[in-house]
Amino acid sequence: MSHIAKERKKLLARVNRIAGQVNALKRDVETAESDSECHRIMQQIASIRGAMNGLLLAFLDEHTREHIAHGKTVEERERAAEELIEALRSFRA
Amino acid sequence: MSHIAKERKKLLARVNRIAGQVNALKRDVETAESDSECHRIMQQIASIRGAMNGLLLAFLDEHTREHIAHGKTVEERERAAEELIEALRSFRA
Amino acid sequence: MSHIAKERKKLLARVNRIAGQVNALKRDVETAESDSECHRIMQQIASIRGAMNGLLLAFLDEHTREHIAHGKTVEERERAAEELIEALRSFRA
Amino acid sequence: MSHIAKERKKLLARVNRIAGQVNALKRDVETAESDSECHRIMQQIASIRGAMNGLLLAFLDEHTREHIAHGKTVEERERAAEELIEALRSFRA
Protein backbone atom coordinates (compact mmCIF):
# COMPACT_ATOMS: atom_id res chain seq x y z
CA MET A 1 0.00 0.00 0.00
CA SER A 2 1.32 3.38 -0.96
CA HIS A 3 2.15 6.17 1.49
CA ILE A 4 -0.85 8.07 0.07
CA ALA A 5 -3.24 5.27 1.05
CA LYS A 6 -1.56 4.93 4.45
CA GLU A 7 -1.72 8.66 5.13
CA ARG A 8 -4.86 9.46 3.19
CA LYS A 9 -6.84 10.74 6.20
CA LYS A 10 -4.10 13.11 7.33
CA LEU A 11 -3.37 14.26 3.79
CA LEU A 12 -7.07 14.85 3.06
CA ALA A 13 -7.48 16.84 6.29
CA ARG A 14 -4.60 19.04 5.20
CA VAL A 15 -5.94 19.55 1.67
CA ASN A 16 -9.45 20.26 3.04
CA ARG A 17 -8.09 22.89 5.40
CA ILE A 18 -6.29 24.56 2.49
CA ALA A 19 -9.47 24.38 0.34
CA GLY A 20 -11.32 26.15 3.17
CA GLN A 21 -8.64 28.86 3.32
CA VAL A 22 -8.80 29.37 -0.46
CA ASN A 23 -12.60 29.69 -0.34
CA ALA A 24 -12.40 32.22 2.50
CA LEU A 25 -9.85 34.20 0.47
CA LYS A 26 -12.18 34.12 -2.56
CA ARG A 27 -15.07 35.57 -0.54
CA ASP A 28 -12.83 38.27 0.93
CA VAL A 29 -11.46 39.26 -2.47
CA GLU A 30 -15.04 39.42 -3.84
CA THR A 31 -16.23 41.81 -1.17
CA ALA A 32 -13.11 43.82 -0.24
CA GLU A 33 -14.05 47.48 -0.50
CA SER A 34 -11.31 49.47 1.12
CA ASP A 35 -7.58 49.47 1.51
CA SER A 36 -7.84 48.34 5.09
CA GLU A 37 -8.80 44.89 3.81
CA CYS A 38 -5.58 44.65 1.83
CA HIS A 39 -3.59 43.67 4.91
CA ARG A 40 -5.95 40.83 5.80
CA ILE A 41 -5.98 39.47 2.25
CA MET A 42 -2.18 39.64 2.13
CA GLN A 43 -2.00 37.64 5.38
CA GLN A 44 -4.40 35.02 4.01
CA ILE A 45 -2.39 34.63 0.80
CA ALA A 46 0.86 34.32 2.80
CA SER A 47 -0.76 31.76 5.08
CA ILE A 48 -2.08 29.58 2.22
CA ARG A 49 1.27 29.82 0.46
CA GLY A 50 2.98 28.65 3.67
CA ALA A 51 0.50 25.77 4.05
CA MET A 52 1.09 24.62 0.44
CA ASN A 53 4.84 24.88 0.94
CA GLY A 54 4.64 22.73 4.07
CA LEU A 55 2.37 20.21 2.32
CA LEU A 56 4.78 19.88 -0.61
CA LEU A 57 7.76 19.36 1.70
CA ALA A 58 5.90 16.78 3.81
CA PHE A 59 4.90 14.95 0.62
CA LEU A 60 8.48 14.98 -0.67
CA ASP A 61 9.63 13.47 2.64
CA GLU A 62 7.21 10.53 2.29
CA HIS A 63 8.03 10.07 -1.39
CA THR A 64 11.75 10.00 -0.58
CA ARG A 65 11.34 7.43 2.17
CA GLU A 66 8.91 5.12 0.41
CA HIS A 67 9.68 5.32 -3.27
CA ILE A 68 13.37 6.21 -3.35
CA ALA A 69 14.91 4.66 -0.24
CA HIS A 70 12.52 1.67 -0.17
CA GLY A 71 11.77 1.20 -3.88
CA LYS A 72 11.98 -2.52 -4.70
CA THR A 73 14.21 -2.33 -7.76
CA VAL A 74 16.95 0.06 -8.80
CA GLU A 75 14.78 1.09 -11.78
CA GLU A 76 11.92 1.98 -9.45
CA ARG A 77 14.27 3.96 -7.21
CA GLU A 78 15.80 5.77 -10.18
CA ARG A 79 12.39 6.75 -11.52
CA ALA A 80 11.24 7.97 -8.09
CA ALA A 81 14.51 9.96 -7.74
CA GLU A 82 13.88 11.75 -11.04
CA GLU A 83 10.30 12.53 -9.92
CA LEU A 84 11.64 14.09 -6.73
CA ILE A 85 14.25 16.09 -8.64
CA GLU A 86 11.51 17.40 -10.93
CA ALA A 87 9.47 18.52 -7.90
CA LEU A 88 12.53 20.15 -6.30
CA ARG A 89 12.63 22.55 -9.27
CA SER A 90 9.78 24.31 -7.48
CA PHE A 91 12.38 25.77 -5.14
CA ARG A 92 14.72 27.02 -7.84
CA ALA A 93 14.41 30.77 -7.84
CA MET B 1 -10.01 52.92 -4.90
CA SER B 2 -7.65 50.27 -3.67
CA HIS B 3 -5.51 48.05 -5.87
CA ILE B 4 -7.72 45.12 -4.85
CA ALA B 5 -10.83 46.83 -6.24
CA LYS B 6 -8.93 47.88 -9.37
CA GLU B 7 -7.57 44.39 -9.98
CA ARG B 8 -10.44 42.42 -8.49
CA LYS B 9 -11.33 40.58 -11.71
CA LYS B 10 -7.77 39.45 -12.37
CA LEU B 11 -7.18 38.56 -8.72
CA LEU B 12 -10.45 36.59 -8.52
CA ALA B 13 -9.62 34.70 -11.71
CA ARG B 14 -6.31 33.71 -10.15
CA VAL B 15 -7.86 32.63 -6.85
CA ASN B 16 -10.60 30.71 -8.69
CA ARG B 17 -8.03 28.85 -10.74
CA ILE B 18 -6.18 27.89 -7.55
CA ALA B 19 -9.47 26.81 -5.90
CA GLY B 20 -10.08 24.54 -8.91
CA GLN B 21 -6.61 23.04 -8.61
CA VAL B 22 -7.11 22.39 -4.87
CA ASN B 23 -10.45 20.67 -5.53
CA ALA B 24 -8.91 18.49 -8.24
CA LEU B 25 -6.13 17.56 -5.81
CA LYS B 26 -8.72 16.67 -3.16
CA ARG B 27 -10.53 14.30 -5.53
CA ASP B 28 -7.27 12.68 -6.58
CA VAL B 29 -6.12 12.18 -2.99
CA GLU B 30 -9.54 10.64 -2.15
CA THR B 31 -9.34 8.07 -4.92
CA ALA B 32 -5.60 7.38 -5.32
CA GLU B 33 -5.12 3.63 -5.10
CA SER B 34 -1.63 2.87 -6.24
CA ASP B 35 1.84 4.27 -6.08
CA SER B 36 1.70 5.34 -9.69
CA GLU B 37 -0.66 8.13 -8.67
CA CYS B 38 1.92 9.51 -6.24
CA HIS B 39 3.80 11.26 -9.03
CA ARG B 40 0.70 13.02 -10.34
CA ILE B 41 -0.34 14.19 -6.86
CA MET B 42 3.19 15.46 -6.19
CA GLN B 43 3.07 17.46 -9.44
CA GLN B 44 -0.31 18.94 -8.51
CA ILE B 45 0.91 19.97 -5.06
CA ALA B 46 4.06 21.54 -6.56
CA SER B 47 1.96 23.37 -9.12
CA ILE B 48 -0.48 24.81 -6.55
CA ARG B 49 2.42 25.80 -4.31
CA GLY B 50 4.01 27.62 -7.27
CA ALA B 51 0.73 29.36 -8.09
CA MET B 52 0.31 30.54 -4.47
CA ASN B 53 3.91 31.72 -4.41
CA GLY B 54 3.38 33.73 -7.60
CA LEU B 55 0.11 35.17 -6.27
CA LEU B 56 1.76 36.29 -3.03
CA LEU B 57 4.63 37.96 -4.89
CA ALA B 58 2.26 39.72 -7.33
CA PHE B 59 0.19 40.95 -4.38
CA LEU B 60 3.30 42.22 -2.57
CA ASP B 61 4.27 44.14 -5.72
CA GLU B 62 0.90 45.95 -5.82
CA HIS B 63 0.94 46.58 -2.07
CA THR B 64 4.44 48.06 -2.32
CA ARG B 65 3.50 50.37 -5.18
CA GLU B 66 0.15 51.55 -3.87
CA HIS B 67 0.40 51.54 -0.10
CA ILE B 68 4.09 52.10 0.56
CA ALA B 69 5.38 54.21 -2.35
CA HIS B 70 2.08 56.08 -2.85
CA GLY B 71 0.69 56.13 0.69
CA LYS B 72 -0.63 59.63 1.42
CA THR B 73 1.03 60.21 4.80
CA VAL B 74 4.26 58.98 6.28
CA GLU B 75 2.23 57.13 8.93
CA GLU B 76 0.29 55.29 6.24
CA ARG B 77 3.51 54.43 4.43
CA GLU B 78 5.16 53.23 7.64
CA ARG B 79 2.22 51.01 8.49
CA ALA B 80 2.13 49.53 4.97
CA ALA B 81 5.90 48.94 5.16
CA GLU B 82 5.52 46.94 8.38
CA GLU B 83 2.70 44.92 6.77
CA LEU B 84 4.97 44.06 3.86
CA ILE B 85 7.84 43.13 6.18
CA GLU B 86 5.48 40.84 8.10
CA ALA B 87 4.47 39.12 4.82
CA LEU B 88 8.12 38.79 3.74
CA ARG B 89 8.70 36.53 6.77
CA SER B 90 6.99 33.87 4.62
CA PHE B 91 10.27 33.57 2.74
CA ARG B 92 12.47 33.22 5.80
CA ALA B 93 13.59 29.62 5.88
CA MET C 1 23.10 58.86 5.98
CA SER C 2 21.89 55.67 4.39
CA HIS C 3 20.82 52.55 6.28
CA ILE C 4 23.96 50.86 4.95
CA ALA C 5 26.20 53.45 6.63
CA LYS C 6 24.13 53.27 9.83
CA GLU C 7 24.22 49.48 9.95
CA ARG C 8 27.59 48.96 8.29
CA LYS C 9 29.18 47.22 11.26
CA LYS C 10 26.36 44.73 11.67
CA LEU C 11 26.06 44.15 7.94
CA LEU C 12 29.82 43.63 7.57
CA ALA C 13 29.88 41.18 10.47
CA ARG C 14 27.17 39.20 8.72
CA VAL C 15 28.94 39.24 5.33
CA ASN C 16 32.25 38.29 6.99
CA ARG C 17 30.63 35.33 8.72
CA ILE C 18 29.22 34.15 5.39
CA ALA C 19 32.63 34.63 3.71
CA GLY C 20 34.14 32.41 6.42
CA GLN C 21 31.50 29.74 5.82
CA VAL C 22 32.12 29.82 2.06
CA ASN C 23 35.89 29.45 2.59
CA ALA C 24 35.35 26.50 4.95
CA LEU C 25 33.08 24.90 2.34
CA LYS C 26 35.75 25.42 -0.31
CA ARG C 27 38.40 23.65 1.78
CA ASP C 28 36.03 20.78 2.52
CA VAL C 29 35.10 20.34 -1.13
CA GLU C 30 38.80 20.35 -2.06
CA THR C 31 39.68 17.56 0.35
CA ALA C 32 36.49 15.45 0.54
CA GLU C 33 37.49 11.87 -0.15
CA SER C 34 34.58 9.68 0.78
CA ASP C 35 30.82 9.64 0.73
CA SER C 36 30.64 10.24 4.44
CA GLU C 37 31.74 13.81 3.82
CA CYS C 38 28.78 14.39 1.52
CA HIS C 39 26.42 14.91 4.45
CA ARG C 40 28.62 17.55 6.07
CA ILE C 41 29.07 19.45 2.80
CA MET C 42 25.31 19.35 2.19
CA GLN C 43 24.72 20.80 5.66
CA GLN C 44 27.26 23.58 5.02
CA ILE C 45 25.64 24.49 1.70
CA ALA C 46 22.17 24.53 3.32
CA SER C 47 23.48 26.68 6.14
CA ILE C 48 25.11 29.27 3.85
CA ARG C 49 21.99 29.35 1.66
CA GLY C 50 19.92 30.02 4.80
CA ALA C 51 22.30 32.78 5.91
CA MET C 52 22.14 34.47 2.49
CA ASN C 53 18.35 34.18 2.49
CA GLY C 54 18.16 35.82 5.92
CA LEU C 55 20.60 38.55 4.86
CA LEU C 56 18.56 39.36 1.76
CA LEU C 57 15.31 39.53 3.75
CA ALA C 58 16.88 41.75 6.44
CA PHE C 59 18.24 44.05 3.73
CA LEU C 60 14.85 44.23 2.01
CA ASP C 61 13.28 45.23 5.36
CA GLU C 62 15.71 48.15 5.77
CA HIS C 63 15.33 49.19 2.14
CA THR C 64 11.53 49.18 2.49
CA ARG C 65 11.58 51.27 5.65
CA GLU C 66 14.18 53.79 4.59
CA HIS C 67 13.87 54.19 0.84
CA ILE C 68 10.21 53.36 0.16
CA ALA C 69 8.29 54.43 3.28
CA HIS C 70 10.64 57.34 4.12
CA GLY C 71 11.81 58.37 0.64
CA LYS C 72 11.68 62.17 0.41
CA THR C 73 9.83 62.49 -2.90
CA VAL C 74 7.27 60.32 -4.61
CA GLU C 75 9.78 59.74 -7.45
CA GLU C 76 12.36 58.47 -4.95
CA ARG C 77 9.76 56.20 -3.36
CA GLU C 78 8.62 54.88 -6.74
CA ARG C 79 12.19 54.10 -7.79
CA ALA C 80 12.90 52.34 -4.48
CA ALA C 81 9.64 50.36 -4.84
CA GLU C 82 10.68 49.09 -8.28
CA GLU C 83 14.10 48.13 -6.87
CA LEU C 84 12.42 46.08 -4.15
CA ILE C 85 10.06 44.44 -6.65
CA GLU C 86 13.07 43.49 -8.77
CA ALA C 87 14.75 41.89 -5.74
CA LEU C 88 11.53 40.04 -4.78
CA ARG C 89 11.80 38.15 -8.08
CA SER C 90 14.44 36.11 -6.26
CA PHE C 91 11.61 34.32 -4.52
CA ARG C 92 9.64 33.53 -7.65
CA ALA C 93 9.98 29.81 -8.20
CA MET D 1 34.05 7.24 -5.77
CA SER D 2 31.52 9.70 -4.45
CA HIS D 3 29.65 12.24 -6.55
CA ILE D 4 31.71 14.95 -4.83
CA ALA D 5 34.97 13.42 -6.09
CA LYS D 6 33.49 12.91 -9.57
CA GLU D 7 32.18 16.45 -9.77
CA ARG D 8 34.83 18.16 -7.67
CA LYS D 9 36.07 20.45 -10.41
CA LYS D 10 32.61 21.71 -11.32
CA LEU D 11 31.57 22.05 -7.67
CA LEU D 12 34.77 23.91 -6.78
CA ALA D 13 34.33 26.30 -9.71
CA ARG D 14 30.85 27.08 -8.43
CA VAL D 15 31.98 27.60 -4.82
CA ASN D 16 34.91 29.76 -6.01
CA ARG D 17 32.57 31.95 -8.04
CA ILE D 18 30.35 32.42 -4.99
CA ALA D 19 33.40 33.21 -2.81
CA GLY D 20 34.34 35.90 -5.33
CA GLN D 21 30.84 37.37 -5.21
CA VAL D 22 30.89 37.42 -1.39
CA ASN D 23 34.28 39.19 -1.38
CA ALA D 24 33.04 41.79 -3.88
CA LEU D 25 29.98 42.36 -1.67
CA LYS D 26 32.23 42.80 1.36
CA ARG D 27 34.30 45.48 -0.38
CA ASP D 28 31.16 47.28 -1.55
CA VAL D 29 29.61 47.23 1.92
CA GLU D 30 32.87 48.57 3.39
CA THR D 31 32.99 51.56 1.06
CA ALA D 32 29.31 52.33 0.32
CA GLU D 33 28.78 56.01 1.06
CA SER D 34 25.44 56.97 -0.35
CA ASP D 35 21.97 55.58 -0.84
CA SER D 36 22.57 55.08 -4.50
CA GLU D 37 24.82 52.16 -3.65
CA CYS D 38 21.98 50.46 -1.79
CA HIS D 39 20.45 49.18 -5.02
CA ARG D 40 23.68 47.60 -6.22
CA ILE D 41 24.34 45.93 -2.87
CA MET D 42 20.76 44.58 -2.82
CA GLN D 43 21.28 43.11 -6.29
CA GLN D 44 24.54 41.47 -5.22
CA ILE D 45 22.92 39.93 -2.14
CA ALA D 46 19.99 38.64 -4.24
CA SER D 47 22.40 37.21 -6.79
CA ILE D 48 24.53 35.36 -4.20
CA ARG D 49 21.39 34.06 -2.50
CA GLY D 50 20.19 32.75 -5.88
CA ALA D 51 23.57 31.11 -6.56
CA MET D 52 23.56 29.38 -3.15
CA ASN D 53 19.98 28.24 -3.70
CA GLY D 54 20.92 26.75 -7.08
CA LEU D 55 24.02 25.10 -5.61
CA LEU D 56 22.00 23.49 -2.80
CA LEU D 57 19.39 22.17 -5.25
CA ALA D 58 22.04 20.78 -7.61
CA PHE D 59 23.75 19.09 -4.67
CA LEU D 60 20.47 17.59 -3.46
CA ASP D 61 19.90 16.17 -6.97
CA GLU D 62 23.27 14.39 -6.94
CA HIS D 63 22.79 13.18 -3.37
CA THR D 64 19.36 11.77 -4.28
CA ARG D 65 20.65 9.94 -7.34
CA GLU D 66 23.83 8.56 -5.84
CA HIS D 67 23.13 7.96 -2.16
CA ILE D 68 19.38 7.33 -2.05
CA ALA D 69 18.47 5.71 -5.38
CA HIS D 70 21.84 3.92 -5.77
CA GLY D 71 22.79 3.30 -2.14
CA LYS D 72 24.07 -0.28 -1.82
CA THR D 73 22.01 -1.36 1.19
CA VAL D 74 18.60 -0.36 2.45
CA GLU D 75 20.27 1.04 5.59
CA GLU D 76 22.52 3.25 3.47
CA ARG D 77 19.52 4.44 1.44
CA GLU D 78 17.50 5.13 4.58
CA ARG D 79 20.30 7.17 6.11
CA ALA D 80 20.79 9.16 2.91
CA ALA D 81 17.01 9.76 2.73
CA GLU D 82 16.99 11.22 6.25
CA GLU D 83 19.96 13.45 5.33
CA LEU D 84 18.05 14.78 2.32
CA ILE D 85 14.91 15.36 4.41
CA GLU D 86 17.00 17.30 6.92
CA ALA D 87 18.38 19.50 4.13
CA LEU D 88 14.89 20.03 2.66
CA ARG D 89 13.93 21.79 5.90
CA SER D 90 15.86 24.73 4.43
CA PHE D 91 12.83 25.36 2.24
CA ARG D 92 10.28 25.26 5.01
CA ALA D 93 9.11 28.82 5.49
PDB file of N, CA and C in Angstrom, chain C residues 34-67:
ATOM      1  N   SER C  34      35.560  10.769   0.759  1.00  0.00           N
ATOM      2  CA  SER C  34      34.582   9.676   0.784  1.00  0.00           C
ATOM      3  C   SER C  34      33.158  10.215   0.885  1.00  0.00           C
ATOM      4  N   ASP C  35      32.237   9.309   0.675  1.00  0.00           N
ATOM      5  CA  ASP C  35      30.818   9.644   0.727  1.00  0.00           C
ATOM      6  C   ASP C  35      30.400  10.207   2.072  1.00  0.00           C
ATOM      7  N   SER C  36      31.089   9.805   3.115  1.00  0.00           N
ATOM      8  CA  SER C  36      30.643  10.240   4.438  1.00  0.00           C
ATOM      9  C   SER C  36      30.758  11.753   4.571  1.00  0.00           C
ATOM     10  N   GLU C  37      31.615  12.357   3.741  1.00  0.00           N
ATOM     11  CA  GLU C  37      31.740  13.814   3.817  1.00  0.00           C
ATOM     12  C   GLU C  37      30.625  14.545   3.071  1.00  0.00           C
ATOM     13  N   CYS C  38      29.885  13.786   2.287  1.00  0.00           N
ATOM     14  CA  CYS C  38      28.778  14.390   1.525  1.00  0.00           C
ATOM     15  C   CYS C  38      27.773  15.057   2.450  1.00  0.00           C
ATOM     16  N   HIS C  39      27.423  14.381   3.530  1.00  0.00           N
ATOM     17  CA  HIS C  39      26.417  14.907   4.453  1.00  0.00           C
ATOM     18  C   HIS C  39      26.847  16.256   5.032  1.00  0.00           C
ATOM     19  N   ARG C  40      28.112  16.314   5.465  1.00  0.00           N
ATOM     20  CA  ARG C  40      28.624  17.548   6.067  1.00  0.00           C
ATOM     21  C   ARG C  40      28.635  18.697   5.052  1.00  0.00           C
ATOM     22  N   ILE C  41      29.036  18.413   3.829  1.00  0.00           N
ATOM     23  CA  ILE C  41      29.069  19.454   2.796  1.00  0.00           C
ATOM     24  C   ILE C  41      27.649  19.928   2.479  1.00  0.00           C
ATOM     25  N   MET C  42      26.714  18.993   2.438  1.00  0.00           N
ATOM     26  CA  MET C  42      25.313  19.353   2.191  1.00  0.00           C
ATOM     27  C   MET C  42      24.798  20.262   3.303  1.00  0.00           C
ATOM     28  N   GLN C  43      25.145  19.949   4.540  1.00  0.00           N
ATOM     29  CA  GLN C  43      24.724  20.803   5.659  1.00  0.00           C
ATOM     30  C   GLN C  43      25.334  22.198   5.561  1.00  0.00           C
ATOM     31  N   GLN C  44      26.606  22.268   5.153  1.00  0.00           N
ATOM     32  CA  GLN C  44      27.257  23.577   5.024  1.00  0.00           C
ATOM     33  C   GLN C  44      26.578  24.413   3.941  1.00  0.00           C
ATOM     34  N   ILE C  45      26.296  23.775   2.799  1.00  0.00           N
ATOM     35  CA  ILE C  45      25.643  24.493   1.700  1.00  0.00           C
ATOM     36  C   ILE C  45      24.269  24.997   2.153  1.00  0.00           C
ATOM     37  N   ALA C  46      23.508  24.128   2.843  1.00  0.00           N
ATOM     38  CA  ALA C  46      22.173  24.526   3.316  1.00  0.00           C
ATOM     39  C   ALA C  46      22.279  25.683   4.308  1.00  0.00           C
ATOM     40  N   SER C  47      23.318  25.639   5.135  1.00  0.00           N
ATOM     41  CA  SER C  47      23.481  26.681   6.143  1.00  0.00           C
ATOM     42  C   SER C  47      23.851  28.033   5.505  1.00  0.00           C
ATOM     43  N   ILE C  48      24.738  28.016   4.521  1.00  0.00           N
ATOM     44  CA  ILE C  48      25.108  29.269   3.849  1.00  0.00           C
ATOM     45  C   ILE C  48      23.912  29.812   3.060  1.00  0.00           C
ATOM     46  N   ARG C  49      23.183  28.917   2.389  1.00  0.00           N
ATOM     47  CA  ARG C  49      21.992  29.347   1.659  1.00  0.00           C
ATOM     48  C   ARG C  49      20.999  30.018   2.627  1.00  0.00           C
ATOM     49  N   GLY C  50      20.818  29.429   3.807  1.00  0.00           N
ATOM     50  CA  GLY C  50      19.917  30.018   4.802  1.00  0.00           C
ATOM     51  C   GLY C  50      20.411  31.380   5.277  1.00  0.00           C
ATOM     52  N   ALA C  51      21.720  31.502   5.468  1.00  0.00           N
ATOM     53  CA  ALA C  51      22.301  32.780   5.913  1.00  0.00           C
ATOM     54  C   ALA C  51      22.119  33.858   4.842  1.00  0.00           C
ATOM     55  N   MET C  52      22.312  33.503   3.581  1.00  0.00           N
ATOM     56  CA  MET C  52      22.141  34.473   2.487  1.00  0.00           C
ATOM     57  C   MET C  52      20.670  34.873   2.352  1.00  0.00           C
ATOM     58  N   ASN C  53      19.786  33.911   2.550  1.00  0.00           N
ATOM     59  CA  ASN C  53      18.349  34.180   2.491  1.00  0.00           C
ATOM     60  C   ASN C  53      17.962  35.177   3.594  1.00  0.00           C
ATOM     61  N   GLY C  54      18.448  34.920   4.796  1.00  0.00           N
ATOM     62  CA  GLY C  54      18.164  35.816   5.920  1.00  0.00           C
ATOM     63  C   GLY C  54      18.749  37.204   5.697  1.00  0.00           C
ATOM     64  N   LEU C  55      19.957  37.256   5.141  1.00  0.00           N
ATOM     65  CA  LEU C  55      20.600  38.549   4.863  1.00  0.00           C
ATOM     66  C   LEU C  55      19.784  39.345   3.843  1.00  0.00           C
ATOM     67  N   LEU C  56      19.354  38.670   2.776  1.00  0.00           N
ATOM     68  CA  LEU C  56      18.557  39.361   1.760  1.00  0.00           C
ATOM     69  C   LEU C  56      17.272  39.910   2.375  1.00  0.00           C
ATOM     70  N   LEU C  57      16.577  39.084   3.160  1.00  0.00           N
ATOM     71  CA  LEU C  57      15.314  39.531   3.748  1.00  0.00           C
ATOM     72  C   LEU C  57      15.539  40.703   4.713  1.00  0.00           C
ATOM     73  N   ALA C  58      16.588  40.644   5.517  1.00  0.00           N
ATOM     74  CA  ALA C  58      16.879  41.748   6.440  1.00  0.00           C
ATOM     75  C   ALA C  58      17.184  43.028   5.653  1.00  0.00           C
ATOM     76  N   PHE C  59      17.901  42.887   4.547  1.00  0.00           N
ATOM     77  CA  PHE C  59      18.240  44.047   3.726  1.00  0.00           C
ATOM     78  C   PHE C  59      16.977  44.636   3.085  1.00  0.00           C
ATOM     79  N   LEU C  60      16.098  43.760   2.607  1.00  0.00           N
ATOM     80  CA  LEU C  60      14.845  44.234   2.007  1.00  0.00           C
ATOM     81  C   LEU C  60      14.010  45.002   3.049  1.00  0.00           C
ATOM     82  N   ASP C  61      13.998  44.518   4.295  1.00  0.00           N
ATOM     83  CA  ASP C  61      13.280  45.228   5.358  1.00  0.00           C
ATOM     84  C   ASP C  61      13.795  46.665   5.491  1.00  0.00           C
ATOM     85  N   GLU C  62      15.126  46.810   5.585  1.00  0.00           N
ATOM     86  CA  GLU C  62      15.708  48.150   5.768  1.00  0.00           C
ATOM     87  C   GLU C  62      15.445  49.028   4.548  1.00  0.00           C
ATOM     88  N   HIS C  63      15.590  48.455   3.377  1.00  0.00           N
ATOM     89  CA  HIS C  63      15.334  49.193   2.138  1.00  0.00           C
ATOM     90  C   HIS C  63      13.872  49.687   2.103  1.00  0.00           C
ATOM     91  N   THR C  64      12.956  48.819   2.497  1.00  0.00           N
ATOM     92  CA  THR C  64      11.525  49.179   2.491  1.00  0.00           C
ATOM     93  C   THR C  64      11.260  50.332   3.456  1.00  0.00           C
ATOM     94  N   ARG C  65      11.810  50.216   4.657  1.00  0.00           N
ATOM     95  CA  ARG C  65      11.578  51.267   5.653  1.00  0.00           C
ATOM     96  C   ARG C  65      12.218  52.587   5.212  1.00  0.00           C
ATOM     97  N   GLU C  66      13.471  52.532   4.834  1.00  0.00           N
ATOM     98  CA  GLU C  66      14.183  53.787   4.592  1.00  0.00           C
ATOM     99  C   GLU C  66      13.879  54.403   3.230  1.00  0.00           C
ATOM    100  N   HIS C  67      13.950  53.597   2.185  1.00  0.00           N
ATOM    101  CA  HIS C  67      13.868  54.194   0.844  1.00  0.00           C
ATOM    102  C   HIS C  67      12.453  54.236   0.288  1.00  0.00           C
TER     103      HIS C  67
END
